[in-house]
Amino acid sequence: MTDVAAALAFTHEATRGRVVFGVGSRRSAAVELDRLGATRPLIIASDFENTLAEELTAELAAHGVAVAGRFRDVVQHVPRAHADDVVAAVTDASADSVITIGGGSATGFGKVVRLERDVAFIAVPTTYAGSEMTTIWGRTDGDHKQTGNDPRVKPDTVIYDPELTLGLPATIAGPSGMNALAHCVEAMYGPGANPIIGLHAREGIRALAAGLPRVCSDADGLDARTEVLYGAFLAGVALAGGGTALHHKTCHVLGGMFGLDHGAMNAVVLGHALAYNAPAIPQVMESIGAALGTSGDGAADALFDLTVAIGAPHSLEAIGMPADGIDEAARRVVDEAAANVRRPEEDGIRQMLLDAFYGRRPA
Ligand code: NAD
């Protein structure tokens, strides 16, 4: 076989779902609901997103759709009791659909409804988490987060309206954007990587790297917000198909051990995890470098520089990791990331964590 023929042997599974993207697209919610044959939506949005929820309610009313109910008790990681409450709210309101407005937390509530009830699901994301494009759900029992993969939980329709992200402050937008960037980067070499996912991931990297500095400095409002939300959509697709590797496993370990903020960890760890993987994936490094506007050798550095430029955290020490946790964290990362594209060795992972801890450039 030639190199090209060998490289173009892959399995790709597209997931169903409709995406409506663009400034003002939230106003198409009534039309999208009608396409799904639904007339009684329950709106899931925290009090923080109350203005957006009220605006949507008025918009639907103008199209003759009466909202059947409203669920406000959105908290991170979908605690079991809250999951039961949202399902009960759907039943009590005789809702035939749910519309979530908010970040990954709100989307997560729509997903657990779909595990229990056969209702239509429209997601209106307002952060860059990407959950709306995946078939992964999560629910927390006590301190145990249960996750699963089920095609039913993916929204039928996702409405991305960049105007809804105008209020996202740099302190949330930066780390959330780095999380999206991490989804793209790891999809390039994750367990599900293939040329189709690579197209999404590379364009996602380009859009996010180009837009995030402008979003975080508020330089050119809606254009930058549009470009980054587009990148976040692509990152969600990349995550759904490509899966995750060393970077996300490291964040999972650090989050579990020390309760560090998820977005902040993503910002700190990404360049270091990519530098660790670099020797095993020279061609992928060239692709990631090109998407970032540099060479393969410069890719990890470019991610580090981007983190610093957008004012996101770049040291694990600064976000609350204790120094005496590094050795145990390294051991756990070695276990959890055993299937990584470069086999994790304890000394190398400890050094990676030390560099990230002190905010050094990726080695
Ligand atoms: P989030 O939804 O908790 O939102 C973070 C904060 O941003 C909240 O305080 C929220 O009120 C605020 N916010 C949201 N939109 C805003 C806006 N436009 N303007 C101003 N403030 C705004 O956090 P997240 O990072 O979006 O999502 C995190 C959750 O999503 C976690 O539970 C994570 O596990 C989950 N997640 C799941 C998947 C998946 O595939 N299942 C993927 C990514 C994340």
mmCIF file of C-alpha atoms and ligand atoms in Angstrom:
data_model
loop_
_atom_site.group_PDB
_atom_site.id
_atom_site.type_symbol
_atom_site.label_atom_id
_atom_site.label_comp_id
_atom_site.label_asym_id
_atom_site.label_seq_id
_atom_site.Cartn_x
_atom_site.Cartn_y
_atom_site.Cartn_z
ATOM 1 C CA MET A 1 0.000 0.000 0.000
ATOM 2 C CA THR A 2 1.170 3.559 -0.628
ATOM 3 C CA ASP A 3 1.543 6.039 2.263
ATOM 4 C CA VAL A 4 -1.574 7.869 1.125
ATOM 5 C CA ALA A 5 -3.647 4.699 0.887
ATOM 6 C CA ALA A 6 -2.429 3.594 4.326
ATOM 7 C CA ALA A 7 -3.213 6.987 5.876
ATOM 8 C CA LEU A 8 -6.692 7.067 4.358
ATOM 9 C CA ALA A 9 -8.044 3.920 5.991
ATOM 10 C CA PHE A 10 -10.488 4.900 8.718
ATOM 11 C CA THR A 11 -13.847 4.398 10.382
ATOM 12 C CA HIS A 12 -16.012 7.480 10.824
ATOM 13 C CA GLU A 13 -19.414 7.634 12.431
ATOM 14 C CA ALA A 14 -21.408 10.837 11.988
ATOM 15 C CA THR A 15 -23.945 11.520 14.724
ATOM 16 C CA ARG A 16 -27.415 12.904 13.961
ATOM 17 C CA GLY A 17 -28.419 16.430 14.854
ATOM 18 C CA ARG A 18 -29.095 19.816 13.323
ATOM 19 C CA VAL A 19 -27.058 22.967 13.910
ATOM 20 C CA VAL A 20 -28.293 26.520 13.357
ATOM 21 C CA PHE A 21 -25.409 28.969 13.671
ATOM 22 C CA GLY A 22 -25.356 32.743 13.389
ATOM 23 C CA VAL A 23 -25.999 36.114 14.955
ATOM 24 C CA GLY A 24 -29.682 36.334 15.928
ATOM 25 C CA SER A 25 -30.277 32.613 15.359
ATOM 26 C CA ARG A 26 -31.953 32.307 18.798
ATOM 27 C CA ARG A 27 -34.993 33.861 17.148
ATOM 28 C CA SER A 28 -35.448 30.688 15.104
ATOM 29 C CA ALA A 29 -36.306 28.646 18.219
ATOM 30 C CA ALA A 30 -40.041 28.542 17.432
ATOM 31 C CA VAL A 31 -39.372 27.354 13.881
ATOM 32 C CA GLU A 32 -36.957 24.708 15.150
ATOM 33 C CA LEU A 33 -39.461 23.538 17.745
ATOM 34 C CA ASP A 34 -42.093 23.257 15.045
ATOM 35 C CA ARG A 35 -39.744 21.163 12.878
ATOM 36 C CA LEU A 36 -39.504 18.735 15.791
ATOM 37 C CA GLY A 37 -43.306 18.609 16.119
ATOM 38 C CA ALA A 38 -43.173 20.022 19.658
ATOM 39 C CA THR A 39 -45.510 22.632 21.167
ATOM 40 C CA ARG A 40 -44.954 22.514 24.959
ATOM 41 C CA PRO A 41 -41.308 23.297 25.827
ATOM 42 C CA LEU A 42 -39.856 23.371 29.316
ATOM 43 C CA ILE A 43 -37.056 25.933 29.500
ATOM 44 C CA ILE A 44 -33.992 24.892 31.521
ATOM 45 C CA ALA A 45 -31.846 27.877 32.490
ATOM 46 C CA SER A 46 -30.295 29.062 35.749
ATOM 47 C CA ASP A 47 -31.351 32.362 37.294
ATOM 48 C CA PHE A 48 -28.128 33.819 35.900
ATOM 49 C CA GLU A 49 -29.515 33.199 32.401
ATOM 50 C CA ASN A 50 -32.937 34.556 33.397
ATOM 51 C CA THR A 51 -32.931 37.464 30.955
ATOM 52 C CA LEU A 52 -32.175 35.108 28.067
ATOM 53 C CA ALA A 53 -34.897 32.711 29.228
ATOM 54 C CA GLU A 54 -37.452 35.518 29.436
ATOM 55 C CA GLU A 55 -36.492 36.824 26.027
ATOM 56 C CA LEU A 56 -36.904 33.333 24.576
ATOM 57 C CA THR A 57 -40.278 32.912 26.305
ATOM 58 C CA ALA A 58 -41.513 36.183 24.736
ATOM 59 C CA GLU A 59 -40.127 35.197 21.336
ATOM 60 C CA LEU A 60 -41.915 31.845 21.459
ATOM 61 C CA ALA A 61 -45.162 33.540 22.592
ATOM 62 C CA ALA A 62 -44.942 35.852 19.584
ATOM 63 C CA HIS A 63 -45.017 32.700 17.453
ATOM 64 C CA GLY A 64 -47.999 31.276 19.358
ATOM 65 C CA VAL A 65 -45.952 28.842 21.497
ATOM 66 C CA ALA A 66 -46.737 28.874 25.242
ATOM 67 C CA VAL A 67 -43.875 27.706 27.428
ATOM 68 C CA ALA A 68 -45.050 24.742 29.541
ATOM 69 C CA GLY A 69 -42.634 25.332 32.418
ATOM 70 C CA ARG A 70 -39.319 26.645 33.631
ATOM 71 C CA PHE A 71 -36.548 24.820 35.523
ATOM 72 C CA ARG A 72 -34.015 27.115 37.245
ATOM 73 C CA ASP A 73 -32.081 24.875 39.602
ATOM 74 C CA VAL A 74 -29.074 24.367 37.299
ATOM 75 C CA VAL A 75 -25.829 23.530 39.126
ATOM 76 C CA GLN A 76 -22.543 22.027 37.891
ATOM 77 C CA HIS A 77 -22.175 18.259 37.414
ATOM 78 C CA VAL A 78 -25.936 17.466 37.686
ATOM 79 C CA PRO A 79 -26.366 16.139 41.244
ATOM 80 C CA ARG A 80 -28.724 13.140 41.385
ATOM 81 C CA ALA A 81 -31.473 14.958 43.337
ATOM 82 C CA HIS A 82 -31.469 17.808 40.794
ATOM 83 C CA ALA A 83 -31.618 15.295 37.943
ATOM 84 C CA ASP A 84 -34.717 13.735 39.504
ATOM 85 C CA ASP A 85 -36.232 17.215 39.960
ATOM 86 C CA VAL A 86 -35.804 18.215 36.328
ATOM 87 C CA VAL A 87 -37.394 14.966 35.112
ATOM 88 C CA ALA A 88 -40.300 15.545 37.534
ATOM 89 C CA ALA A 89 -40.642 19.113 36.219
ATOM 90 C CA VAL A 90 -40.984 17.781 32.666
ATOM 91 C CA THR A 91 -43.682 15.336 33.811
ATOM 92 C CA ASP A 92 -45.570 17.904 35.923
ATOM 93 C CA ALA A 93 -45.640 20.411 33.062
ATOM 94 C CA SER A 94 -46.660 17.739 30.504
ATOM 95 C CA ALA A 95 -43.807 19.137 28.423
ATOM 96 C CA ASP A 96 -43.081 17.542 25.046
ATOM 97 C CA SER A 97 -39.683 19.221 24.709
ATOM 98 C CA VAL A 98 -36.860 20.907 26.617
ATOM 99 C CA ILE A 99 -34.841 23.955 25.610
ATOM 100 C CA THR A 100 -31.602 24.482 27.563
ATOM 101 C CA ILE A 101 -29.937 27.902 27.675
ATOM 102 C CA GLY A 102 -26.508 28.226 29.296
ATOM 103 C CA GLY A 103 -23.141 26.493 29.526
ATOM 104 C CA GLY A 104 -22.302 22.823 29.805
ATOM 105 C CA SER A 105 -24.172 22.646 33.109
ATOM 106 C CA ALA A 106 -27.546 23.595 31.573
ATOM 107 C CA THR A 107 -26.935 21.266 28.622
ATOM 108 C CA GLY A 108 -26.157 18.488 31.114
ATOM 109 C CA PHE A 109 -29.645 18.836 32.592
ATOM 110 C CA GLY A 110 -31.249 18.459 29.157
ATOM 111 C CA LYS A 111 -29.179 15.315 28.657
ATOM 112 C CA VAL A 112 -30.391 13.625 31.842
ATOM 113 C CA VAL A 113 -33.987 14.426 30.878
ATOM 114 C CA ARG A 114 -33.427 12.565 27.619
ATOM 115 C CA LEU A 115 -32.179 9.512 29.505
ATOM 116 C CA GLU A 116 -35.603 9.261 31.150
ATOM 117 C CA ARG A 117 -38.112 10.894 28.788
ATOM 118 C CA ASP A 118 -38.699 10.797 25.042
ATOM 119 C CA VAL A 119 -39.008 14.556 24.498
ATOM 120 C CA ALA A 120 -37.540 16.850 21.837
ATOM 121 C CA PHE A 121 -34.328 18.661 22.877
ATOM 122 C CA ILE A 122 -33.007 22.012 21.692
ATOM 123 C CA ALA A 123 -29.745 23.311 23.229
ATOM 124 C CA VAL A 124 -28.740 26.979 23.141
ATOM 125 C CA PRO A 125 -25.119 27.063 24.420
ATOM 126 C CA THR A 126 -23.635 30.238 25.891
ATOM 127 C CA THR A 127 -20.089 28.987 26.678
ATOM 128 C CA TYR A 128 -17.461 27.014 24.745
ATOM 129 C CA ALA A 129 -17.825 23.708 26.657
ATOM 130 C CA GLY A 130 -18.996 21.720 23.600
ATOM 131 C CA SER A 131 -21.184 19.253 25.507
ATOM 132 C CA GLU A 132 -24.079 19.968 23.136
ATOM 133 C CA MET A 133 -22.299 18.096 20.303
ATOM 134 C CA THR A 134 -21.518 14.937 22.255
ATOM 135 C CA THR A 135 -23.379 11.804 23.302
ATOM 136 C CA ILE A 136 -21.720 11.849 26.746
ATOM 137 C CA TRP A 137 -23.828 12.496 29.846
ATOM 138 C CA GLY A 138 -22.825 12.954 33.482
ATOM 139 C CA ARG A 139 -24.628 12.794 36.821
ATOM 140 C CA THR A 140 -23.213 13.025 40.343
ATOM 141 C CA ASP A 141 -24.122 10.756 43.253
ATOM 142 C CA GLY A 142 -22.456 12.112 46.386
ATOM 143 C CA ASP A 143 -18.814 12.609 45.369
ATOM 144 C CA HIS A 144 -18.986 10.095 42.521
ATOM 145 C CA LYS A 145 -19.535 11.461 39.004
ATOM 146 C CA GLN A 146 -21.114 8.817 36.826
ATOM 147 C CA THR A 147 -20.700 9.304 33.079
ATOM 148 C CA GLY A 148 -22.079 7.375 30.163
ATOM 149 C CA ASN A 149 -22.281 7.410 26.393
ATOM 150 C CA ASP A 150 -25.773 7.266 24.908
ATOM 151 C CA PRO A 151 -26.862 8.595 21.505
ATOM 152 C CA ARG A 152 -30.253 9.592 22.970
ATOM 153 C CA VAL A 153 -28.765 12.448 24.992
ATOM 154 C CA LYS A 154 -27.484 14.456 22.027
ATOM 155 C CA PRO A 155 -29.747 17.456 21.337
ATOM 156 C CA ASP A 156 -31.941 17.250 18.216
ATOM 157 C CA THR A 157 -31.062 20.841 17.379
ATOM 158 C CA VAL A 158 -28.329 23.171 18.601
ATOM 159 C CA ILE A 159 -28.767 26.914 18.166
ATOM 160 C CA TYR A 160 -25.496 28.851 18.376
ATOM 161 C CA ASP A 161 -26.061 32.587 18.624
ATOM 162 C CA PRO A 162 -22.810 34.545 19.170
ATOM 163 C CA GLU A 163 -24.776 37.482 20.622
ATOM 164 C CA LEU A 164 -25.562 35.320 23.647
ATOM 165 C CA THR A 165 -21.836 35.110 24.449
ATOM 166 C CA LEU A 166 -21.229 38.878 24.437
ATOM 167 C CA GLY A 167 -21.577 38.954 28.238
ATOM 168 C CA LEU A 168 -19.102 36.137 28.839
ATOM 169 C CA PRO A 169 -16.253 37.772 30.828
ATOM 170 C CA ALA A 170 -12.614 37.083 29.879
ATOM 171 C CA THR A 171 -12.174 35.151 33.128
ATOM 172 C CA ILE A 172 -14.690 32.544 31.911
ATOM 173 C CA ALA A 173 -14.201 32.919 28.134
ATOM 174 C CA GLY A 174 -10.402 32.377 28.277
ATOM 175 C CA PRO A 175 -10.309 29.083 30.213
ATOM 176 C CA SER A 176 -13.501 27.845 28.512
ATOM 177 C CA GLY A 177 -11.898 28.608 25.129
ATOM 178 C CA MET A 178 -8.706 26.768 26.123
ATOM 179 C CA ASN A 179 -10.876 23.787 27.076
ATOM 180 C CA ALA A 180 -12.363 23.880 23.546
ATOM 181 C CA LEU A 181 -8.854 24.159 22.074
ATOM 182 C CA ALA A 182 -7.838 21.103 24.103
ATOM 183 C CA HIS A 183 -10.775 19.162 22.614
ATOM 184 C CA CYS A 184 -9.485 19.987 19.122
ATOM 185 C CA VAL A 185 -5.830 19.206 19.887
ATOM 186 C CA GLU A 186 -6.515 15.846 21.507
ATOM 187 C CA ALA A 187 -9.004 14.862 18.795
ATOM 188 C CA MET A 188 -6.013 14.953 16.397
ATOM 189 C CA TYR A 189 -4.428 11.944 18.133
ATOM 190 C CA GLY A 190 -7.182 10.578 20.417
ATOM 191 C CA PRO A 191 -8.577 7.053 20.080
ATOM 192 C CA GLY A 192 -11.164 8.110 17.459
ATOM 193 C CA ALA A 193 -8.875 10.344 15.380
ATOM 194 C CA ASN A 194 -9.507 10.169 11.631
ATOM 195 C CA PRO A 195 -9.159 12.541 8.655
ATOM 196 C CA ILE A 196 -12.764 13.811 8.937
ATOM 197 C CA ILE A 197 -12.416 14.634 12.631
ATOM 198 C CA GLY A 198 -9.032 16.184 11.745
ATOM 199 C CA LEU A 199 -10.751 18.653 9.384
ATOM 200 C CA HIS A 200 -13.014 19.831 12.191
ATOM 201 C CA ALA A 201 -10.192 19.895 14.733
ATOM 202 C CA ARG A 202 -7.735 21.897 12.598
ATOM 203 C CA GLU A 203 -10.326 24.497 11.649
ATOM 204 C CA GLY A 204 -11.385 24.647 15.307
ATOM 205 C CA ILE A 205 -7.785 25.265 16.411
ATOM 206 C CA ARG A 206 -7.396 28.019 13.827
ATOM 207 C CA ALA A 207 -10.651 29.781 14.753
ATOM 208 C CA LEU A 208 -10.103 29.540 18.509
ATOM 209 C CA ALA A 209 -6.473 30.685 18.389
ATOM 210 C CA ALA A 210 -7.394 33.590 16.114
ATOM 211 C CA GLY A 211 -10.449 34.700 18.069
ATOM 212 C CA LEU A 212 -9.637 34.121 21.743
ATOM 213 C CA PRO A 213 -7.121 36.980 22.188
ATOM 214 C CA ARG A 214 -9.681 39.366 20.653
ATOM 215 C CA VAL A 215 -12.518 38.013 22.825
ATOM 216 C CA CYS A 216 -10.435 38.298 25.976
ATOM 217 C CA SER A 217 -9.284 41.851 25.237
ATOM 218 C CA ASP A 218 -12.786 42.718 23.996
ATOM 219 C CA ALA A 219 -11.113 44.094 20.876
ATOM 220 C CA ASP A 220 -13.728 43.549 18.202
ATOM 221 C CA GLY A 221 -16.910 42.411 19.865
ATOM 222 C CA LEU A 222 -19.219 40.331 17.782
ATOM 223 C CA ASP A 223 -16.747 39.222 15.071
ATOM 224 C CA ALA A 224 -14.374 37.673 17.595
ATOM 225 C CA ARG A 225 -17.240 36.164 19.596
ATOM 226 C CA THR A 226 -18.621 34.632 16.397
ATOM 227 C CA GLU A 227 -15.273 33.140 15.390
ATOM 228 C CA VAL A 228 -14.676 31.618 18.834
ATOM 229 C CA LEU A 229 -18.194 30.187 19.112
ATOM 230 C CA TYR A 230 -17.703 28.631 15.667
ATOM 231 C CA GLY A 231 -14.419 27.141 16.928
ATOM 232 C CA ALA A 232 -16.203 25.858 20.034
ATOM 233 C CA PHE A 233 -18.838 24.151 17.877
ATOM 234 C CA LEU A 234 -16.088 22.455 15.853
ATOM 235 C CA ALA A 235 -14.349 21.500 19.101
ATOM 236 C CA GLY A 236 -17.528 19.800 20.289
ATOM 237 C CA VAL A 237 -17.672 17.763 17.071
ATOM 238 C CA ALA A 238 -13.970 16.932 17.432
ATOM 239 C CA LEU A 239 -14.418 15.826 21.045
ATOM 240 C CA ALA A 240 -17.424 13.679 20.153
ATOM 241 C CA GLY A 241 -15.538 11.789 17.442
ATOM 242 C CA GLY A 242 -11.864 11.979 18.382
ATOM 243 C CA GLY A 243 -12.028 11.337 22.105
ATOM 244 C CA THR A 244 -9.421 12.346 24.631
ATOM 245 C CA ALA A 245 -5.877 11.423 25.721
ATOM 246 C CA LEU A 246 -3.068 12.506 28.074
ATOM 247 C CA HIS A 247 -4.186 16.115 28.496
ATOM 248 C CA HIS A 248 -7.754 15.327 29.554
ATOM 249 C CA LYS A 249 -6.690 12.360 31.689
ATOM 250 C CA THR A 250 -4.251 14.658 33.516
ATOM 251 C CA CYS A 251 -6.982 17.257 34.104
ATOM 252 C CA HIS A 252 -9.309 14.496 35.297
ATOM 253 C CA VAL A 253 -6.728 13.298 37.840
ATOM 254 C CA LEU A 254 -5.929 16.830 39.071
ATOM 255 C CA GLY A 255 -9.620 17.768 39.247
ATOM 256 C CA GLY A 256 -10.434 14.646 41.252
ATOM 257 C CA MET A 257 -7.469 14.995 43.645
ATOM 258 C CA PHE A 258 -7.485 18.743 44.255
ATOM 259 C CA GLY A 259 -10.848 20.074 42.998
ATOM 260 C CA LEU A 260 -9.093 22.517 40.624
ATOM 261 C CA ASP A 261 -11.192 24.615 38.249
ATOM 262 C CA HIS A 262 -11.724 22.686 35.003
ATOM 263 C CA GLY A 263 -11.177 25.512 32.513
ATOM 264 C CA ALA A 264 -8.137 26.834 34.385
ATOM 265 C CA MET A 265 -6.509 23.378 34.423
ATOM 266 C CA ASN A 266 -7.069 23.073 30.690
ATOM 267 C CA ALA A 267 -5.313 26.381 30.123
ATOM 268 C CA VAL A 268 -2.312 25.349 32.236
ATOM 269 C CA VAL A 269 -1.834 21.751 31.110
ATOM 270 C CA LEU A 270 -2.480 21.806 27.350
ATOM 271 C CA GLY A 271 0.941 22.955 26.072
ATOM 272 C CA HIS A 272 2.771 20.589 28.446
ATOM 273 C CA ALA A 273 0.694 17.538 27.498
ATOM 274 C CA LEU A 274 1.210 18.274 23.805
ATOM 275 C CA ALA A 275 4.976 18.663 24.330
ATOM 276 C CA TYR A 276 5.032 15.276 26.081
ATOM 277 C CA ASN A 277 3.204 13.629 23.181
ATOM 278 C CA ALA A 278 5.190 15.390 20.446
ATOM 279 C CA PRO A 279 7.886 12.692 19.859
ATOM 280 C CA ALA A 280 5.194 10.086 19.152
ATOM 281 C CA ILE A 281 3.198 12.167 16.632
ATOM 282 C CA PRO A 282 5.520 14.172 14.354
ATOM 283 C CA GLN A 283 3.042 14.494 11.474
ATOM 284 C CA VAL A 284 0.185 15.475 13.750
ATOM 285 C CA MET A 285 2.439 18.104 15.339
ATOM 286 C CA GLU A 286 3.006 19.634 11.893
ATOM 287 C CA SER A 287 -0.787 19.823 11.346
ATOM 288 C CA ILE A 288 -1.442 21.360 14.770
ATOM 289 C CA GLY A 289 1.450 23.797 14.243
ATOM 290 C CA ALA A 290 0.080 24.824 10.830
ATOM 291 C CA ALA A 291 -3.381 25.431 12.333
ATOM 292 C CA LEU A 292 -1.728 27.648 14.962
ATOM 293 C CA GLY A 293 0.300 29.479 12.307
ATOM 294 C CA THR A 294 3.646 27.970 13.321
ATOM 295 C CA SER A 295 5.737 24.826 12.847
ATOM 296 C CA GLY A 296 5.265 21.461 14.537
ATOM 297 C CA ASP A 297 8.184 22.293 16.846
ATOM 298 C CA GLY A 298 6.536 25.563 17.802
ATOM 299 C CA ALA A 299 3.031 24.216 18.514
ATOM 300 C CA ALA A 300 3.337 23.560 22.269
ATOM 301 C CA ASP A 301 5.052 26.921 22.776
ATOM 302 C CA ALA A 302 2.331 28.667 20.774
ATOM 303 C CA LEU A 303 -0.347 27.192 23.062
ATOM 304 C CA PHE A 304 1.607 28.349 26.122
ATOM 305 C CA ASP A 305 1.974 31.845 24.644
ATOM 306 C CA LEU A 306 -1.739 31.963 23.830
ATOM 307 C CA THR A 307 -2.599 31.066 27.435
ATOM 308 C CA VAL A 308 -0.416 33.905 28.705
ATOM 309 C CA ALA A 309 -1.701 36.352 26.080
ATOM 310 C CA ILE A 310 -5.356 35.856 27.021
ATOM 311 C CA GLY A 311 -4.603 36.225 30.734
ATOM 312 C CA ALA A 312 -5.610 32.640 31.566
ATOM 313 C CA PRO A 313 -3.783 30.795 34.368
ATOM 314 C CA HIS A 314 -0.500 29.138 33.340
ATOM 315 C CA SER A 315 0.671 27.632 36.621
ATOM 316 C CA LEU A 316 -0.884 24.805 38.638
ATOM 317 C CA GLU A 317 0.532 26.385 41.799
ATOM 318 C CA ALA A 318 -1.414 29.580 41.077
ATOM 319 C CA ILE A 319 -4.719 27.715 40.762
ATOM 320 C CA GLY A 320 -4.322 25.895 44.065
ATOM 321 C CA MET A 321 -2.480 22.614 43.478
ATOM 322 C CA PRO A 322 -0.324 21.644 46.493
ATOM 323 C CA ALA A 323 3.356 20.906 45.680
ATOM 324 C CA ASP A 324 3.304 17.721 47.742
ATOM 325 C CA GLY A 325 0.606 16.289 45.462
ATOM 326 C CA ILE A 326 2.833 16.090 42.376
ATOM 327 C CA ASP A 327 4.295 12.595 42.943
ATOM 328 C CA GLU A 328 0.946 10.926 43.621
ATOM 329 C CA ALA A 329 -0.675 12.799 40.716
ATOM 330 C CA ALA A 330 2.106 11.569 38.396
ATOM 331 C CA ARG A 331 1.479 7.956 39.457
ATOM 332 C CA ARG A 332 -2.253 8.301 38.838
ATOM 333 C CA VAL A 333 -1.779 9.955 35.432
ATOM 334 C CA VAL A 334 0.465 7.043 34.385
ATOM 335 C CA ASP A 335 -2.359 4.614 35.241
ATOM 336 C CA GLU A 336 -5.222 6.644 33.793
ATOM 337 C CA ALA A 337 -3.487 7.600 30.556
ATOM 338 C CA ALA A 338 -2.037 4.150 29.819
ATOM 339 C CA ALA A 339 -3.658 4.145 26.349
ATOM 340 C CA ASN A 340 -2.161 7.538 25.415
ATOM 341 C CA VAL A 341 -0.464 7.895 22.029
ATOM 342 C CA ARG A 342 2.908 8.071 23.865
ATOM 343 C CA ARG A 343 3.118 5.618 26.741
ATOM 344 C CA PRO A 344 3.293 7.709 29.937
ATOM 345 C CA GLU A 345 6.450 7.126 32.018
ATOM 346 C CA GLU A 346 6.393 8.233 35.652
ATOM 347 C CA ASP A 347 9.564 10.350 35.521
ATOM 348 C CA GLY A 348 8.465 12.139 32.365
ATOM 349 C CA ILE A 349 4.952 12.806 33.691
ATOM 350 C CA ARG A 350 6.362 14.097 37.000
ATOM 351 C CA GLN A 351 8.566 16.492 35.027
ATOM 352 C CA MET A 352 5.562 17.558 32.918
ATOM 353 C CA LEU A 353 3.598 18.305 36.109
ATOM 354 C CA LEU A 354 6.541 20.166 37.651
ATOM 355 C CA ASP A 355 6.850 22.383 34.578
ATOM 356 C CA ALA A 356 3.103 23.049 34.660
ATOM 357 C CA PHE A 357 3.215 23.618 38.421
ATOM 358 C CA TYR A 358 5.839 26.360 38.179
ATOM 359 C CA GLY A 359 4.385 27.913 35.014
ATOM 360 C CA ARG A 360 7.488 27.156 32.937
ATOM 361 C CA ARG A 361 7.456 26.919 29.158
ATOM 362 C CA PRO A 362 6.631 23.393 27.890
ATOM 363 C CA ALA A 363 9.834 21.321 27.712
HETATM 364 P P1 NAD B 1 -21.163 26.223 33.325
HETATM 365 O O1 NAD B 1 -22.270 25.820 32.435
HETATM 366 O O2 NAD B 1 -21.256 25.790 34.741
HETATM 367 O O3 NAD B 1 -21.028 27.810 33.244
HETATM 368 C C1 NAD B 1 -19.936 28.458 33.908
HETATM 369 C C2 NAD B 1 -20.396 29.827 34.396
HETATM 370 O O4 NAD B 1 -20.569 30.688 33.297
HETATM 371 C C3 NAD B 1 -21.740 29.816 35.142
HETATM 372 O O5 NAD B 1 -21.633 30.629 36.291
HETATM 373 C C4 NAD B 1 -22.697 30.426 34.139
HETATM 374 O O6 NAD B 1 -23.794 31.057 34.753
HETATM 375 C C5 NAD B 1 -21.780 31.397 33.414
HETATM 376 N N1 NAD B 1 -22.212 31.724 32.055
HETATM 377 C C6 NAD B 1 -22.639 30.863 31.128
HETATM 378 N N2 NAD B 1 -22.885 31.521 29.976
HETATM 379 C C7 NAD B 1 -22.605 32.817 30.195
HETATM 380 C C8 NAD B 1 -22.652 33.994 29.379
HETATM 381 N N3 NAD B 1 -22.960 33.930 28.090
HETATM 382 N N4 NAD B 1 -22.291 35.170 29.930
HETATM 383 C C9 NAD B 1 -21.873 35.239 31.230
HETATM 384 N N5 NAD B 1 -21.797 34.156 32.039
HETATM 385 C C10 NAD B 1 -22.162 32.967 31.532
HETATM 386 O O7 NAD B 1 -19.731 25.743 32.809
HETATM 387 P P2 NAD B 1 -19.236 25.140 31.413
HETATM 388 O O8 NAD B 1 -17.772 25.217 31.465
HETATM 389 O O9 NAD B 1 -19.947 25.729 30.257
HETATM 390 O O10 NAD B 1 -19.690 23.611 31.511
HETATM 391 C C11 NAD B 1 -19.149 22.780 32.520
HETATM 392 C C12 NAD B 1 -19.967 21.516 32.659
HETATM 393 O O11 NAD B 1 -20.166 20.912 31.395
HETATM 394 C C13 NAD B 1 -19.266 20.493 33.542
HETATM 395 O O12 NAD B 1 -20.226 19.843 34.341
HETATM 396 C C14 NAD B 1 -18.651 19.546 32.525
HETATM 397 O O13 NAD B 1 -18.442 18.264 33.063
HETATM 398 C C15 NAD B 1 -19.712 19.561 31.450
HETATM 399 N N6 NAD B 1 -19.205 19.171 30.113
HETATM 400 C C16 NAD B 1 -19.719 18.042 29.563
HETATM 401 C C17 NAD B 1 -19.284 17.638 28.301
HETATM 402 C C18 NAD B 1 -19.880 16.409 27.688
HETATM 403 O O14 NAD B 1 -19.554 16.067 26.563
HETATM 404 N N7 NAD B 1 -20.781 15.737 28.371
HETATM 405 C C19 NAD B 1 -18.322 18.397 27.593
HETATM 406 C C20 NAD B 1 -17.835 19.553 28.185
HETATM 407 C C21 NAD B 1 -18.275 19.939 29.457
#
